[in-house]
mmCIF file of C-alpha atoms in Angstrom:
data_model
loop_
_atom_site.group_PDB
_atom_site.id
_atom_site.type_symbol
_atom_site.label_atom_id
_atom_site.label_comp_id
_atom_site.label_asym_id
_atom_site.label_seq_id
_atom_site.Cartn_x
_atom_site.Cartn_y
_atom_site.Cartn_z
ATOM 1 C CA MET A 1 76.673 135.053 -5.298
ATOM 2 C CA SER A 2 74.011 133.421 -7.490
ATOM 3 C CA VAL A 3 74.722 131.411 -10.611
ATOM 4 C CA ILE A 4 73.485 134.301 -12.758
ATOM 5 C CA ASP A 5 75.827 136.880 -11.244
ATOM 6 C CA ARG A 6 78.369 136.446 -14.039
ATOM 7 C CA PRO A 7 78.377 134.684 -17.427
ATOM 8 C CA LYS A 8 80.317 131.406 -17.351
ATOM 9 C CA GLY A 9 83.993 131.992 -17.913
ATOM 10 C CA GLN A 10 83.426 135.533 -19.197
ATOM 11 C CA GLN A 11 83.737 139.109 -18.112
ATOM 12 C CA PRO A 12 80.442 141.038 -18.208
ATOM 13 C CA THR A 13 79.188 141.249 -21.782
ATOM 14 C CA ALA A 14 77.568 144.186 -23.567
ATOM 15 C CA THR A 15 74.179 142.843 -22.531
ATOM 16 C CA TYR A 16 74.988 142.126 -18.890
ATOM 17 C CA ASP A 17 73.787 145.468 -17.529
ATOM 18 C CA SER A 18 70.653 145.579 -19.684
ATOM 19 C CA ALA A 19 67.323 146.204 -17.974
ATOM 20 C CA PHE A 20 66.129 142.750 -19.016
ATOM 21 C CA LEU A 21 69.016 140.821 -17.494
ATOM 22 C CA LYS A 22 68.999 142.981 -14.373
ATOM 23 C CA ALA A 23 65.313 142.171 -13.860
ATOM 24 C CA CYS A 24 66.004 138.469 -14.351
ATOM 25 C CA ARG A 25 68.700 138.711 -11.688
ATOM 26 C CA ARG A 26 66.281 140.590 -9.391
ATOM 27 C CA GLU A 27 68.458 143.691 -9.376
ATOM 28 C CA PRO A 28 67.327 147.357 -9.558
ATOM 29 C CA VAL A 29 66.403 148.359 -13.113
ATOM 30 C CA PRO A 30 66.255 151.700 -14.980
ATOM 31 C CA HIS A 31 62.747 150.736 -16.109
ATOM 32 C CA THR A 32 60.642 147.585 -16.239
ATOM 33 C CA PRO A 33 61.900 145.688 -19.301
ATOM 34 C CA VAL A 34 59.425 144.598 -21.959
ATOM 35 C CA TRP A 35 59.415 141.912 -24.604
ATOM 36 C CA PHE A 36 56.625 139.812 -26.106
ATOM 37 C CA MET A 37 56.347 136.122 -26.825
ATOM 38 C CA ARG A 38 55.843 135.680 -30.580
ATOM 39 C CA GLN A 39 56.947 139.268 -31.125
ATOM 40 C CA ALA A 40 58.976 138.071 -34.114
ATOM 41 C CA GLY A 41 56.366 136.966 -36.556
ATOM 42 C CA ARG A 42 52.835 136.889 -37.672
ATOM 43 C CA SER A 43 51.608 140.333 -36.627
ATOM 44 C CA LEU A 44 54.300 142.220 -38.562
ATOM 45 C CA PRO A 45 53.813 143.074 -42.263
ATOM 46 C CA GLU A 46 57.591 143.053 -42.756
ATOM 47 C CA TYR A 47 57.644 139.480 -41.451
ATOM 48 C CA LEU A 48 54.908 138.366 -43.828
ATOM 49 C CA LYS A 49 56.834 139.957 -46.693
ATOM 50 C CA VAL A 50 60.153 138.198 -46.038
ATOM 51 C CA ARG A 51 58.440 134.864 -45.262
ATOM 52 C CA GLU A 52 56.280 134.900 -48.401
ATOM 53 C CA GLY A 53 56.487 131.532 -50.146
ATOM 54 C CA ILE A 54 58.913 130.050 -47.596
ATOM 55 C CA PRO A 55 57.654 127.133 -45.455
ATOM 56 C CA MET A 56 57.965 127.644 -41.700
ATOM 57 C CA LEU A 57 60.592 124.987 -41.018
ATOM 58 C CA GLU A 58 62.702 126.105 -43.954
ATOM 59 C CA SER A 59 62.577 129.686 -42.702
ATOM 60 C CA CYS A 60 63.977 128.490 -39.357
ATOM 61 C CA MET A 61 67.007 127.022 -41.126
ATOM 62 C CA ARG A 62 68.085 130.106 -43.090
ATOM 63 C CA PRO A 63 70.450 132.063 -40.819
ATOM 64 C CA GLU A 64 70.127 135.433 -42.556
ATOM 65 C CA LEU A 65 66.338 135.148 -42.644
ATOM 66 C CA VAL A 66 66.214 134.102 -38.976
ATOM 67 C CA ALA A 67 68.359 137.087 -38.060
ATOM 68 C CA GLU A 68 66.198 139.520 -40.015
ATOM 69 C CA ILE A 69 62.947 138.225 -38.509
ATOM 70 C CA THR A 70 64.377 138.249 -34.991
ATOM 71 C CA LEU A 71 65.521 141.864 -35.410
ATOM 72 C CA GLN A 72 62.258 143.191 -36.838
ATOM 73 C CA PRO A 73 60.377 143.688 -33.535
ATOM 74 C CA VAL A 74 63.468 145.177 -31.891
ATOM 75 C CA ARG A 75 63.605 147.821 -34.603
ATOM 76 C CA ARG A 76 59.868 148.471 -34.668
ATOM 77 C CA HIS A 77 58.813 148.152 -31.017
ATOM 78 C CA LYS A 78 62.067 149.054 -29.202
ATOM 79 C CA VAL A 79 61.617 146.037 -26.914
ATOM 80 C CA ASP A 80 64.250 145.306 -24.272
ATOM 81 C CA ALA A 81 65.088 141.821 -25.545
ATOM 82 C CA ALA A 82 64.964 139.833 -28.763
ATOM 83 C CA ILE A 83 63.602 136.295 -28.911
ATOM 84 C CA TYR A 84 65.301 133.914 -31.330
ATOM 85 C CA PHE A 85 62.995 133.131 -34.256
ATOM 86 C CA SER A 86 62.461 129.386 -34.506
ATOM 87 C CA ASP A 87 59.912 126.734 -33.600
ATOM 88 C CA ILE A 88 59.867 124.265 -30.743
ATOM 89 C CA VAL A 89 59.948 121.289 -33.137
ATOM 90 C CA VAL A 90 63.160 122.415 -34.878
ATOM 91 C CA PRO A 91 65.438 120.142 -32.777
ATOM 92 C CA LEU A 92 63.140 117.196 -33.494
ATOM 93 C CA LYS A 93 63.324 117.874 -37.223
ATOM 94 C CA ALA A 94 67.101 118.243 -36.889
ATOM 95 C CA ILE A 95 67.501 114.706 -35.532
ATOM 96 C CA GLY A 96 65.426 113.236 -38.346
ATOM 97 C CA ILE A 97 61.863 113.081 -37.017
ATOM 98 C CA ASP A 98 59.479 113.040 -39.981
ATOM 99 C CA LEU A 99 57.349 116.083 -39.248
ATOM 100 C CA ASP A 100 56.094 119.252 -40.870
ATOM 101 C CA ILE A 101 54.372 122.429 -39.759
ATOM 102 C CA LYS A 102 51.107 122.643 -41.663
ATOM 103 C CA PRO A 103 49.526 126.099 -42.036
ATOM 104 C CA GLY A 104 46.446 126.434 -39.875
ATOM 105 C CA VAL A 105 47.205 123.178 -38.054
ATOM 106 C CA GLY A 106 50.693 123.255 -36.530
ATOM 107 C CA PRO A 107 53.324 120.522 -36.210
ATOM 108 C CA VAL A 108 52.224 117.162 -37.614
ATOM 109 C CA VAL A 109 54.299 114.030 -36.954
ATOM 110 C CA GLU A 110 54.193 111.287 -39.579
ATOM 111 C CA LYS A 111 54.914 108.387 -37.186
ATOM 112 C CA PRO A 112 53.730 109.134 -33.626
ATOM 113 C CA ILE A 113 55.683 107.645 -30.726
ATOM 114 C CA ARG A 114 53.473 105.125 -28.936
ATOM 115 C CA THR A 115 55.743 102.124 -28.170
ATOM 116 C CA ARG A 116 59.210 101.487 -26.769
ATOM 117 C CA ALA A 117 60.492 100.644 -30.247
ATOM 118 C CA ASP A 118 59.417 104.107 -31.368
ATOM 119 C CA LEU A 119 61.976 105.669 -29.003
ATOM 120 C CA ASP A 120 64.650 104.717 -31.516
ATOM 121 C CA GLN A 121 63.548 107.735 -33.552
ATOM 122 C CA LEU A 122 65.049 110.002 -30.868
ATOM 123 C CA ARG A 123 68.812 110.117 -31.258
ATOM 124 C CA ASP A 124 71.075 112.649 -29.552
ATOM 125 C CA LEU A 125 71.223 116.195 -30.939
ATOM 126 C CA THR A 126 74.696 117.487 -31.844
ATOM 127 C CA PRO A 127 75.816 121.044 -32.673
ATOM 128 C CA ASP A 128 76.414 119.930 -36.262
ATOM 129 C CA ASP A 129 72.701 119.139 -36.566
ATOM 130 C CA VAL A 130 71.836 122.802 -36.036
ATOM 131 C CA ARG A 131 74.792 124.723 -37.447
ATOM 132 C CA TYR A 132 72.318 127.237 -38.883
ATOM 133 C CA VAL A 133 71.377 128.164 -35.300
ATOM 134 C CA THR A 134 74.963 128.944 -34.378
ATOM 135 C CA GLU A 135 75.387 130.986 -37.546
ATOM 136 C CA ALA A 136 72.145 132.926 -37.035
ATOM 137 C CA ILE A 137 72.950 133.778 -33.421
ATOM 138 C CA GLY A 138 76.386 134.985 -34.474
ATOM 139 C CA LEU A 139 74.748 137.351 -36.949
ATOM 140 C CA LEU A 140 72.253 138.489 -34.334
ATOM 141 C CA THR A 141 74.615 139.219 -31.478
ATOM 142 C CA ARG A 142 76.684 141.457 -33.745
ATOM 143 C CA GLU A 143 73.577 143.417 -34.759
ATOM 144 C CA LEU A 144 71.869 143.527 -31.362
ATOM 145 C CA GLY A 145 74.775 145.002 -29.440
ATOM 146 C CA PRO A 146 73.541 145.710 -25.878
ATOM 147 C CA THR A 147 70.093 144.195 -26.501
ATOM 148 C CA PRO A 148 69.932 140.650 -25.060
ATOM 149 C CA LEU A 149 68.929 137.686 -27.188
ATOM 150 C CA ILE A 150 66.705 135.050 -25.613
ATOM 151 C CA GLY A 151 67.167 131.512 -26.848
ATOM 152 C CA PHE A 152 64.377 129.022 -26.387
ATOM 153 C CA ALA A 153 63.234 125.441 -26.621
ATOM 154 C CA GLY A 154 60.104 123.411 -26.110
ATOM 155 C CA ALA A 155 59.868 121.622 -22.784
ATOM 156 C CA PRO A 156 59.936 117.808 -22.687
ATOM 157 C CA PHE A 157 56.219 117.453 -21.884
ATOM 158 C CA THR A 158 55.048 119.629 -24.757
ATOM 159 C CA LEU A 159 57.430 117.975 -27.226
ATOM 160 C CA ALA A 160 56.261 114.573 -26.007
ATOM 161 C CA SER A 161 52.646 115.594 -26.481
ATOM 162 C CA TYR A 162 53.268 116.510 -30.126
ATOM 163 C CA LEU A 163 55.200 113.292 -30.710
ATOM 164 C CA VAL A 164 52.654 111.017 -29.040
ATOM 165 C CA GLU A 165 49.530 112.686 -30.397
ATOM 166 C CA GLY A 166 50.993 113.155 -33.863
ATOM 167 C CA GLY A 167 50.066 116.847 -33.788
ATOM 168 C CA PRO A 168 48.178 119.428 -31.731
ATOM 169 C CA SER A 169 45.561 118.023 -29.372
ATOM 170 C CA ARG A 170 42.725 119.459 -27.331
ATOM 171 C CA ASN A 171 42.431 116.661 -24.763
ATOM 172 C CA HIS A 172 45.867 114.958 -24.978
ATOM 173 C CA GLU A 173 44.231 111.558 -24.729
ATOM 174 C CA HIS A 174 47.110 109.579 -26.279
ATOM 175 C CA THR A 175 49.630 111.516 -24.183
ATOM 176 C CA LYS A 176 47.839 110.878 -20.916
ATOM 177 C CA SER A 177 47.106 107.276 -21.854
ATOM 178 C CA LEU A 178 50.835 106.665 -22.257
ATOM 179 C CA MET A 179 51.746 108.666 -19.158
ATOM 180 C CA TYR A 180 49.302 106.764 -16.958
ATOM 181 C CA GLY A 181 49.420 103.384 -18.700
ATOM 182 C CA ASP A 182 53.164 102.925 -19.156
ATOM 183 C CA PRO A 183 54.914 105.273 -16.717
ATOM 184 C CA GLN A 184 58.349 103.788 -17.368
ATOM 185 C CA LEU A 185 58.117 104.311 -21.116
ATOM 186 C CA TRP A 186 56.814 107.812 -20.471
ATOM 187 C CA ALA A 187 59.727 108.576 -18.130
ATOM 188 C CA ASP A 188 62.222 107.274 -20.678
ATOM 189 C CA LEU A 189 60.607 109.358 -23.435
ATOM 190 C CA LEU A 190 60.775 112.574 -21.394
ATOM 191 C CA ASP A 191 64.306 111.840 -20.233
ATOM 192 C CA ARG A 192 65.469 111.472 -23.815
ATOM 193 C CA LEU A 193 63.656 114.665 -24.809
ATOM 194 C CA ALA A 194 65.267 116.455 -21.856
ATOM 195 C CA ASP A 195 68.699 115.568 -23.257
ATOM 196 C CA ILE A 196 67.740 116.812 -26.724
ATOM 197 C CA THR A 197 66.276 120.028 -25.318
ATOM 198 C CA ALA A 198 69.298 120.694 -23.126
ATOM 199 C CA ALA A 199 71.632 120.152 -26.067
ATOM 200 C CA PHE A 200 69.615 122.606 -28.169
ATOM 201 C CA LEU A 201 69.730 125.253 -25.433
ATOM 202 C CA LYS A 202 73.481 124.744 -24.975
ATOM 203 C CA VAL A 203 74.062 125.416 -28.663
ATOM 204 C CA GLN A 204 72.166 128.706 -28.367
ATOM 205 C CA ILE A 205 73.949 129.799 -25.193
ATOM 206 C CA GLU A 206 77.396 128.920 -26.532
ATOM 207 C CA ALA A 207 76.611 130.872 -29.707
ATOM 208 C CA GLY A 208 75.772 133.986 -27.672
ATOM 209 C CA ALA A 209 72.222 133.868 -26.267
ATOM 210 C CA SER A 210 72.004 135.933 -23.064
ATOM 211 C CA ALA A 211 69.059 134.011 -21.564
ATOM 212 C CA VAL A 212 66.915 131.004 -22.404
ATOM 213 C CA GLN A 213 63.225 130.261 -22.076
ATOM 214 C CA LEU A 214 61.662 126.823 -21.801
ATOM 215 C CA PHE A 215 58.149 126.786 -23.288
ATOM 216 C CA ASP A 216 55.769 124.189 -21.873
ATOM 217 C CA SER A 217 52.747 125.154 -23.918
ATOM 218 C CA TRP A 218 50.528 122.190 -23.074
ATOM 219 C CA VAL A 219 51.519 121.334 -19.505
ATOM 220 C CA GLY A 220 48.545 123.230 -18.088
ATOM 221 C CA ALA A 221 46.508 120.152 -19.035
ATOM 222 C CA LEU A 222 47.974 118.332 -16.007
ATOM 223 C CA ALA A 223 47.082 118.262 -12.329
ATOM 224 C CA PRO A 224 49.885 119.214 -9.893
ATOM 225 C CA ALA A 225 50.391 115.633 -8.685
ATOM 226 C CA ASP A 226 50.819 114.406 -12.254
ATOM 227 C CA TYR A 227 53.239 117.240 -13.004
ATOM 228 C CA ARG A 228 55.369 116.444 -9.963
ATOM 229 C CA ARG A 229 55.505 112.728 -10.720
ATOM 230 C CA SER A 230 55.636 112.685 -14.515
ATOM 231 C CA VAL A 231 57.074 116.015 -15.745
ATOM 232 C CA LEU A 232 59.114 117.731 -13.047
ATOM 233 C CA PRO A 233 62.123 115.366 -13.258
ATOM 234 C CA ALA A 234 62.630 116.014 -16.986
ATOM 235 C CA SER A 235 62.180 119.795 -16.766
ATOM 236 C CA THR A 236 64.574 119.879 -13.810
ATOM 237 C CA LYS A 237 67.124 117.939 -15.847
ATOM 238 C CA VAL A 238 66.990 120.560 -18.611
ATOM 239 C CA PHE A 239 67.489 123.477 -16.238
ATOM 240 C CA ARG A 240 70.338 121.759 -14.397
ATOM 241 C CA ALA A 241 72.086 120.971 -17.670
ATOM 242 C CA VAL A 242 72.439 124.672 -18.505
ATOM 243 C CA GLU A 243 72.833 126.020 -14.952
ATOM 244 C CA SER A 244 76.615 126.342 -15.103
ATOM 245 C CA TYR A 245 76.438 128.783 -18.018
ATOM 246 C CA GLY A 246 75.135 131.435 -15.655
ATOM 247 C CA VAL A 247 72.458 132.806 -17.980
ATOM 248 C CA PRO A 248 68.906 133.431 -16.680
ATOM 249 C CA ARG A 249 66.532 130.533 -17.240
ATOM 250 C CA ILE A 250 62.854 131.334 -17.820
ATOM 251 C CA HIS A 251 60.018 128.809 -17.560
ATOM 252 C CA PHE A 252 56.624 129.476 -19.135
ATOM 253 C CA GLY A 253 53.450 127.478 -19.614
ATOM 254 C CA VAL A 254 49.832 128.210 -20.498
ATOM 255 C CA GLY A 255 47.059 127.603 -17.983
ATOM 256 C CA THR A 256 49.608 126.785 -15.309
ATOM 257 C CA GLY A 257 48.231 128.765 -12.377
ATOM 258 C CA GLU A 258 48.074 125.610 -10.235
ATOM 259 C CA LEU A 259 51.587 124.610 -11.287
ATOM 260 C CA LEU A 260 53.501 127.847 -10.710
ATOM 261 C CA GLY A 261 55.247 126.676 -7.552
ATOM 262 C CA LEU A 262 56.309 123.428 -9.189
ATOM 263 C CA MET A 263 57.538 125.209 -12.314
ATOM 264 C CA GLY A 264 59.740 127.390 -10.145
ATOM 265 C CA GLU A 265 60.898 124.317 -8.266
ATOM 266 C CA ALA A 266 62.083 122.840 -11.578
ATOM 267 C CA GLY A 267 64.943 125.316 -11.540
ATOM 268 C CA ALA A 268 63.882 128.485 -13.326
ATOM 269 C CA ASP A 269 65.316 131.862 -12.345
ATOM 270 C CA VAL A 270 62.238 133.543 -13.847
ATOM 271 C CA VAL A 271 58.728 132.067 -13.926
ATOM 272 C CA GLY A 272 56.392 133.193 -16.693
ATOM 273 C CA VAL A 273 52.779 133.770 -15.670
ATOM 274 C CA ASP A 274 49.793 133.777 -18.010
ATOM 275 C CA TRP A 275 46.973 136.293 -17.588
ATOM 276 C CA ARG A 276 44.781 134.110 -15.371
ATOM 277 C CA VAL A 277 46.678 134.758 -12.124
ATOM 278 C CA PRO A 278 47.602 138.262 -10.853
ATOM 279 C CA LEU A 279 51.331 138.697 -10.411
ATOM 280 C CA ASP A 280 51.159 139.353 -6.680
ATOM 281 C CA GLU A 281 49.280 136.073 -6.200
ATOM 282 C CA ALA A 282 51.673 134.330 -8.603
ATOM 283 C CA ALA A 283 54.583 135.530 -6.464
ATOM 284 C CA ARG A 284 52.981 133.946 -3.416
ATOM 285 C CA ARG A 285 52.605 130.641 -5.250
ATOM 286 C CA VAL A 286 56.106 130.651 -6.729
ATOM 287 C CA GLY A 287 57.811 131.731 -3.516
ATOM 288 C CA PRO A 288 60.862 133.953 -2.953
ATOM 289 C CA GLY A 289 64.089 133.936 -4.909
ATOM 290 C CA ARG A 290 62.656 134.100 -8.435
ATOM 291 C CA ALA A 291 61.630 136.896 -10.766
ATOM 292 C CA LEU A 292 58.296 136.809 -12.585
ATOM 293 C CA GLN A 293 57.454 137.491 -16.214
ATOM 294 C CA GLY A 294 54.080 138.597 -17.559
ATOM 295 C CA ASN A 295 51.208 138.930 -17.757
ATOM 296 C CA LEU A 296 48.827 141.151 -19.762
ATOM 297 C CA ASP A 297 46.025 139.285 -21.532
ATOM 298 C CA PRO A 298 46.937 139.456 -25.251
ATOM 299 C CA ALA A 299 43.303 140.146 -26.184
ATOM 300 C CA VAL A 300 43.480 143.451 -24.294
ATOM 301 C CA LEU A 301 45.584 144.833 -27.161
ATOM 302 C CA PHE A 302 42.449 144.943 -29.325
ATOM 303 C CA ALA A 303 40.827 147.463 -26.970
ATOM 304 C CA PRO A 304 41.276 151.272 -27.193
ATOM 305 C CA THR A 305 44.682 152.631 -26.139
ATOM 306 C CA GLU A 306 43.410 154.041 -22.854
ATOM 307 C CA VAL A 307 42.060 150.612 -21.899
ATOM 308 C CA VAL A 308 45.333 148.920 -22.822
ATOM 309 C CA GLU A 309 47.240 151.376 -20.663
ATOM 310 C CA ALA A 310 44.867 150.950 -17.742
ATOM 311 C CA LYS A 311 45.159 147.171 -17.892
ATOM 312 C CA ALA A 312 48.938 147.408 -18.263
ATOM 313 C CA GLN A 313 49.009 149.598 -15.179
ATOM 314 C CA GLU A 314 47.112 146.918 -13.268
ATOM 315 C CA VAL A 315 49.894 144.477 -14.146
ATOM 316 C CA LEU A 316 52.553 146.969 -13.068
ATOM 317 C CA ASP A 317 50.732 147.652 -9.807
ATOM 318 C CA ALA A 318 50.478 143.923 -9.055
ATOM 319 C CA ALA A 319 54.201 143.623 -9.766
ATOM 320 C CA ALA A 320 55.189 146.559 -7.567
ATOM 321 C CA GLY A 321 56.397 144.391 -4.687
ATOM 322 C CA LEU A 322 58.196 141.755 -6.744
ATOM 323 C CA GLU A 323 61.923 141.068 -6.479
ATOM 324 C CA GLY A 324 62.163 141.203 -10.272
ATOM 325 C CA HIS A 325 59.626 141.739 -13.060
ATOM 326 C CA VAL A 326 59.809 141.416 -16.833
ATOM 327 C CA PHE A 327 56.682 142.796 -18.524
ATOM 328 C CA ASN A 328 55.219 140.495 -21.144
ATOM 329 C CA LEU A 329 51.895 139.240 -22.399
ATOM 330 C CA GLY A 330 50.296 136.265 -20.712
ATOM 331 C CA HIS A 331 50.779 134.344 -23.958
ATOM 332 C CA GLY A 332 51.957 135.145 -27.483
ATOM 333 C CA VAL A 333 51.218 138.041 -29.818
ATOM 334 C CA LEU A 334 48.149 137.238 -31.901
ATOM 335 C CA PRO A 335 48.414 137.291 -35.724
ATOM 336 C CA SER A 336 45.745 139.976 -36.211
ATOM 337 C CA MET A 337 47.154 142.330 -33.563
ATOM 338 C CA ASP A 338 47.957 145.911 -34.596
ATOM 339 C CA PRO A 339 51.753 146.287 -34.402
ATOM 340 C CA ASP A 340 51.348 149.940 -33.434
ATOM 341 C CA ALA A 341 49.417 148.875 -30.335
ATOM 342 C CA LEU A 342 52.432 146.832 -29.254
ATOM 343 C CA SER A 343 54.790 149.747 -29.857
ATOM 344 C CA ARG A 344 52.577 152.039 -27.785
ATOM 345 C CA LEU A 345 52.487 149.471 -24.984
ATOM 346 C CA VAL A 346 56.286 149.213 -24.907
ATOM 347 C CA GLU A 347 56.609 152.977 -24.704
ATOM 348 C CA TYR A 348 53.977 153.176 -21.950
ATOM 349 C CA VAL A 349 55.626 150.567 -19.732
ATOM 350 C CA GLN A 350 59.159 151.864 -20.216
ATOM 351 C CA THR A 351 58.139 155.491 -19.643
ATOM 352 C CA ARG A 352 55.795 154.794 -16.764
ATOM 353 C CA THR A 353 58.399 152.780 -14.841
ATOM 354 C CA ALA A 354 61.470 154.910 -15.640
ATOM 355 C CA ARG A 355 63.519 155.559 -12.506
#
């Protein structure tokens, strides 16, 4: 019996037999489940309306607003899972890091971490630091009923990159300089971030999240040897910290085709695949014993409906021999995407794969 056969200390919940959780557990499903990264947000007019005039980080700290935004794509698209509306830097803000999310830029850190003394900025995260998360998930689980809620967090490498660079970076020069130049400081930084990330995921699971996803947005910038030496230990620590809860653990990164096997090795039950690697090839790289998630190119959604369906069918065909498959995009929903195109895609996948 695997660790995701039963929730920790619980009888099967309302979400346990959902198509999404069955796929994560590599069990037979009534249809291929569908959800989209960044489904709760920028492409929806109802999201833009409720967020009007509210800064991003503030919106992540209002439980009723978080619940409403998280529910919007479930209502509109009829997706098989909700993804908790937040941002990967929320736990960093919660422990007192001086940062903000600037429109058109992304997270910007006032005092980047570059020296050992700078590590003092990173204290432990406690449930009291993020009580709004617990409250929001309580609201959500009551509304969602049998629809699973996915909690999430940023992976240690990606959080470290933001902290070291001071914001988004194309080349990650400060990050790699620290990683190569002071490997012990780098290891200590990622280890501390692993503890913070694990604590944030535990809060979400204990509040009622049915699965969790670790986003490593920038890790595709690394070669496999660097990932194994400098990132794998911290990501593994996060996954092990939440293993006993028995909820599926998903791992996703962008541009990680060469890292898929290592990302699975870190401890994920489900490995997310971007659009650059076909799912059948991704399965070969990841190896047996894990489900896959993905992987339609988001840009395809701008093409005519018949093209979208043909490309979606290619993904489904590549996934036909997998032990478990969750349909998703190969990255997040784009802000200018037509919401109706997403709804049509959900209906196509669910109908086409109905058993």
